[in-house]
PDB file of C-alpha atoms in Angstrom:
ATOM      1  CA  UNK U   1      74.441  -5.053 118.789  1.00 75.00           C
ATOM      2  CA  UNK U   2      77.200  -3.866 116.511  1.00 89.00           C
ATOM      3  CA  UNK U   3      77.107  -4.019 112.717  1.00 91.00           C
ATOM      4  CA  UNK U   4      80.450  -6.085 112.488  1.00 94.00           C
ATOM      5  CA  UNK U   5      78.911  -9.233 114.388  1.00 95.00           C
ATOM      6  CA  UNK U   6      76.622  -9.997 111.374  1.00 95.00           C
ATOM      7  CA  UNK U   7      79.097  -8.847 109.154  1.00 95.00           C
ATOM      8  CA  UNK U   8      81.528 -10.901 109.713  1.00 96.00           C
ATOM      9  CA  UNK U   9      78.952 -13.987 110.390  1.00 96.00           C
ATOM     10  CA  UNK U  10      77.915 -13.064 106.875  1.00 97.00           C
ATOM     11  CA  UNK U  11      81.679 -13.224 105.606  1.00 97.00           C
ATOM     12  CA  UNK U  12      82.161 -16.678 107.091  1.00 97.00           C
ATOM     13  CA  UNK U  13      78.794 -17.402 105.687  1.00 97.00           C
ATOM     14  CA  UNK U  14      79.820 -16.510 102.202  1.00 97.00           C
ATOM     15  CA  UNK U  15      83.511 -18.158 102.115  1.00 97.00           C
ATOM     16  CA  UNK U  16      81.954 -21.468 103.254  1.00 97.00           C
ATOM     17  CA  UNK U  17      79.293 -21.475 100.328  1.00 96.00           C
ATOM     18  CA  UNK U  18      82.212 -20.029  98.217  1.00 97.00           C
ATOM     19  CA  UNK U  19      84.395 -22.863  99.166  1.00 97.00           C
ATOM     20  CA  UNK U  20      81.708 -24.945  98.603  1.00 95.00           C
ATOM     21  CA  UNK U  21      81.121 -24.180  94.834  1.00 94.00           C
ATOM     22  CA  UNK U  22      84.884 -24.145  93.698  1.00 95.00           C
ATOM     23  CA  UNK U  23      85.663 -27.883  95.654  1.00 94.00           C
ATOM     24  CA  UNK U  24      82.744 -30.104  95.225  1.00 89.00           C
ATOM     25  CA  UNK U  25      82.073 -32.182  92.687  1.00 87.00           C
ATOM     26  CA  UNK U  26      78.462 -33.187  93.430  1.00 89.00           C
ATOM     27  CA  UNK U  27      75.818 -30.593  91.711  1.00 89.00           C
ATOM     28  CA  UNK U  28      73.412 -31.090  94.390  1.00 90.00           C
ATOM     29  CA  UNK U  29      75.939 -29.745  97.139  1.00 92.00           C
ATOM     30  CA  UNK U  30      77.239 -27.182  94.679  1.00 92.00           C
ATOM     31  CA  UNK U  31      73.141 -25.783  94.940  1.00 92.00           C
ATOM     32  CA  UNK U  32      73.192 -26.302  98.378  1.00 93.00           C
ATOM     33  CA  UNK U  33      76.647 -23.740  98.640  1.00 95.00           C
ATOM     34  CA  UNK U  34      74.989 -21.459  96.820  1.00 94.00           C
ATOM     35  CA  UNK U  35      71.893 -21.272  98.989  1.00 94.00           C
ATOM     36  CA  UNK U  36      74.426 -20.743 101.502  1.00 95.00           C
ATOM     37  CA  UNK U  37      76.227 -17.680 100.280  1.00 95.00           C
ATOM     38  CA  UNK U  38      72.345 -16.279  99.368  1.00 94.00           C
ATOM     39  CA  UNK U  39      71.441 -16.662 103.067  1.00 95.00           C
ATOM     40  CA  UNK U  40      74.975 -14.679 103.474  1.00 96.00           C
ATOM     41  CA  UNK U  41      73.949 -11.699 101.362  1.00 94.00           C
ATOM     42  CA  UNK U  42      70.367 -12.078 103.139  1.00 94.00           C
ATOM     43  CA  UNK U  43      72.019 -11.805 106.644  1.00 95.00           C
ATOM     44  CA  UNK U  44      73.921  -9.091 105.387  1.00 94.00           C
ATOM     45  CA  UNK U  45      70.739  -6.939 103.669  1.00 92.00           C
ATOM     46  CA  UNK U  46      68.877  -7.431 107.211  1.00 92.00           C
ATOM     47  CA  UNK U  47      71.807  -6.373 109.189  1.00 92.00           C
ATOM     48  CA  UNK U  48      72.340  -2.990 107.190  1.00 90.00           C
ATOM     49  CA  UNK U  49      69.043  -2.290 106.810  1.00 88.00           C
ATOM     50  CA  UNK U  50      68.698  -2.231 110.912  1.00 87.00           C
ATOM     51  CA  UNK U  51      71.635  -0.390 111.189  1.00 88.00           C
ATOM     52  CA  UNK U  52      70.032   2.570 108.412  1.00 84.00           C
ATOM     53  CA  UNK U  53      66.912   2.535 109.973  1.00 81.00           C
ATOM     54  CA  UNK U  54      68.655   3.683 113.311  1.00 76.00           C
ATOM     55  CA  UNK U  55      70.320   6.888 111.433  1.00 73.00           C
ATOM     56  CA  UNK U  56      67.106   7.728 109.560  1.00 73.00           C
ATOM     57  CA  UNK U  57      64.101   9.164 110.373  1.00 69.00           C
ATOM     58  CA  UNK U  58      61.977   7.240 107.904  1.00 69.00           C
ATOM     59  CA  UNK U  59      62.335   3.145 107.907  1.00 71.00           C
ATOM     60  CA  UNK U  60      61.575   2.566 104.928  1.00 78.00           C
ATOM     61  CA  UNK U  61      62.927  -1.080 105.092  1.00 83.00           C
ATOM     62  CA  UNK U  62      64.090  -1.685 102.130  1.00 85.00           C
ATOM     63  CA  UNK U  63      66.978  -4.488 102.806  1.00 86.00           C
ATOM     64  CA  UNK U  64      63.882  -6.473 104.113  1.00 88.00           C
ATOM     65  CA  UNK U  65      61.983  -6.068 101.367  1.00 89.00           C
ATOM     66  CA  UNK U  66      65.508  -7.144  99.254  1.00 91.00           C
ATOM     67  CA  UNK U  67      65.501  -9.951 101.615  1.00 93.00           C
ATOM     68  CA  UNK U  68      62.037 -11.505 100.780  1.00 93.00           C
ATOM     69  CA  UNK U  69      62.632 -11.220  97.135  1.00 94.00           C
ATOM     70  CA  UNK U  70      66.039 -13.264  97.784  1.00 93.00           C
ATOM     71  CA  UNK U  71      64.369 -15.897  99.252  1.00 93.00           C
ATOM     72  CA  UNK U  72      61.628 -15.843  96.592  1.00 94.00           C
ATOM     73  CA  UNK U  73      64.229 -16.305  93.815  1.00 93.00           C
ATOM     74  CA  UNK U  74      66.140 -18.992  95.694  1.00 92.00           C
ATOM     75  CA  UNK U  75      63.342 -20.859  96.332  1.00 93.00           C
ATOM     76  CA  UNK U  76      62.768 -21.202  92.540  1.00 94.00           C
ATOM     77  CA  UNK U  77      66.359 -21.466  91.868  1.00 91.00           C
ATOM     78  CA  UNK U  78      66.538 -24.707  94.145  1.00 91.00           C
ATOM     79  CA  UNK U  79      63.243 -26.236  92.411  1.00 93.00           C
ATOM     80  CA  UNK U  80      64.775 -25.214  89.158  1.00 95.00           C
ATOM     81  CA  UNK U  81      68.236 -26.695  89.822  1.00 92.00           C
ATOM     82  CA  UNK U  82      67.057 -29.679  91.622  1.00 92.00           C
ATOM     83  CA  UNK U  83      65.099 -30.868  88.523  1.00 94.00           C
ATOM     84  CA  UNK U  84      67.929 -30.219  86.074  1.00 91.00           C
ATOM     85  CA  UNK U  85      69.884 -32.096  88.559  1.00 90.00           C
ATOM     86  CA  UNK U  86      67.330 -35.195  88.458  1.00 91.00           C
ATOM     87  CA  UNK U  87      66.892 -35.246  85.159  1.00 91.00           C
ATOM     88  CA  UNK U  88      70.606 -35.133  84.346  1.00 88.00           C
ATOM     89  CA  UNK U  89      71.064 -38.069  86.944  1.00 89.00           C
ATOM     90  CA  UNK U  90      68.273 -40.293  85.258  1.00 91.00           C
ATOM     91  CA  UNK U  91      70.361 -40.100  81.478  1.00 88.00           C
ATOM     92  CA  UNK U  92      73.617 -39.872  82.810  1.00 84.00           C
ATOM     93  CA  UNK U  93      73.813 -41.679  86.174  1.00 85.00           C
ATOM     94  CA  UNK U  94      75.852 -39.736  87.821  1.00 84.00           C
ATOM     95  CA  UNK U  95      75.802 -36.195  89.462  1.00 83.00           C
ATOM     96  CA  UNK U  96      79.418 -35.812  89.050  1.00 85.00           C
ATOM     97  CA  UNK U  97      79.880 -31.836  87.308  1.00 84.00           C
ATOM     98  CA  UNK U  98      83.812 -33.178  86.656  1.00 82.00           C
ATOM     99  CA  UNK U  99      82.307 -36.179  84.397  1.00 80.00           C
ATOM    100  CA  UNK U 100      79.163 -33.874  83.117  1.00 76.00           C
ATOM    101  CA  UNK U 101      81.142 -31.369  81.828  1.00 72.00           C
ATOM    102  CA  UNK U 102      83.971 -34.216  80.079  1.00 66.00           C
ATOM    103  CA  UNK U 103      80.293 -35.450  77.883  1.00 64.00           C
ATOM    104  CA  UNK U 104      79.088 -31.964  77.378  1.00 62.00           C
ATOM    105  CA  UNK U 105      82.185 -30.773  75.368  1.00 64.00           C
ATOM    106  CA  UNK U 106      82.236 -34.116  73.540  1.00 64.00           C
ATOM    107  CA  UNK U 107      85.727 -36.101  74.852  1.00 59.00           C
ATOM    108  CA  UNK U 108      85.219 -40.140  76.508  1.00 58.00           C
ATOM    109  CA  UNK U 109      85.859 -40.404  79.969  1.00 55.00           C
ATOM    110  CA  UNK U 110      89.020 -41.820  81.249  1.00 58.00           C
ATOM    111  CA  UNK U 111      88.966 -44.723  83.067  1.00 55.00           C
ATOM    112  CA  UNK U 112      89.801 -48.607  82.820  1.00 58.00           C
ATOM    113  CA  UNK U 113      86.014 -49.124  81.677  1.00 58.00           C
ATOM    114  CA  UNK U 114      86.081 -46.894  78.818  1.00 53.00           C
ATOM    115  CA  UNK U 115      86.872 -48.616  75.226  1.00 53.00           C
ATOM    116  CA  UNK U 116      87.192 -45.674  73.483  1.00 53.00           C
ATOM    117  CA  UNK U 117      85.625 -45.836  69.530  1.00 55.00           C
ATOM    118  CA  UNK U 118      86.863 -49.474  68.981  1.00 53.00           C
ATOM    119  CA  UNK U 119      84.960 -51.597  66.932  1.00 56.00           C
ATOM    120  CA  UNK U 120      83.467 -54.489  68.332  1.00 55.00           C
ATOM    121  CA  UNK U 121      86.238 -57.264  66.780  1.00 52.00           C
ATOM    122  CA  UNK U 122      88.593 -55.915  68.333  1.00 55.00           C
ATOM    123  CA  UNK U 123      87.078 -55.192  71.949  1.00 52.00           C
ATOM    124  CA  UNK U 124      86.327 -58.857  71.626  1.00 53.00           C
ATOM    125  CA  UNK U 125      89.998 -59.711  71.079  1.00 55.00           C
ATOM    126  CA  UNK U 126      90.998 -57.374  73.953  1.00 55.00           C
ATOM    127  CA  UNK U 127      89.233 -59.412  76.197  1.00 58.00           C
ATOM    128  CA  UNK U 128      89.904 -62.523  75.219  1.00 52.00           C
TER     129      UNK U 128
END
């Protein structure tokens, strides 16, 4: 088999997780995207590391061995991010990075539900 079939699987791989993290709005899809372009780079360190071994004498299999300690660090990364992710849910309620990031740097969301700083007198008075 050539070396451009898994390269360019690995490309298509990569652009789809890519996509993934610059549209979504949803953290737990945004991990999932970039489990997706890891399994990309893995494809990639596999499929150059076959191709090596065929020129050289000694295999020492090396993109394998990058390969397994890939997987080893996404595997905590997904634990890791998946509990931030809970935990985030449970005191926000949502999942939504768009609205995460609007608390984190301090502003009120925009919206027809939001009140703003107004004291209580005069939310009262608004809605009568």
């Amino acid at each position: 088999m050539h070396l451009a079939y898994p390269a360019v699987l690995s490309a298509l791989l990569f652009c789809t997780g890519l996509y993934g993290v610059l549209a979504r709005r949803n953290a737990i899809l945004v991990l999932m995207s970039v489990e997706l372009m890891l399994n990309a780079v893995n494809l990639n360190l596999v499929a150059f590391d076959v191709w090596l071994s065929r020129t050289a004498e000694e295999t020492l299999h090396s993109g394998q061995a990058l390969t397994l300690f890939t997987i080893a660090i996404a595997a905590a990364e997904i634990g890791i991010g998946l509990a931030i992710v809970l935990a985030v849910y449970r005191n926000r309620g949502t999942s939504d990075i768009d609205k995460l990031r609007d608390t984190a740097e301090g502003h009120e969301p925009e919206g027809p539900d939001s009140d703003g700083d107004a004291p209580a007198a005069e939310k009262a008075e608004a809605t009568a």
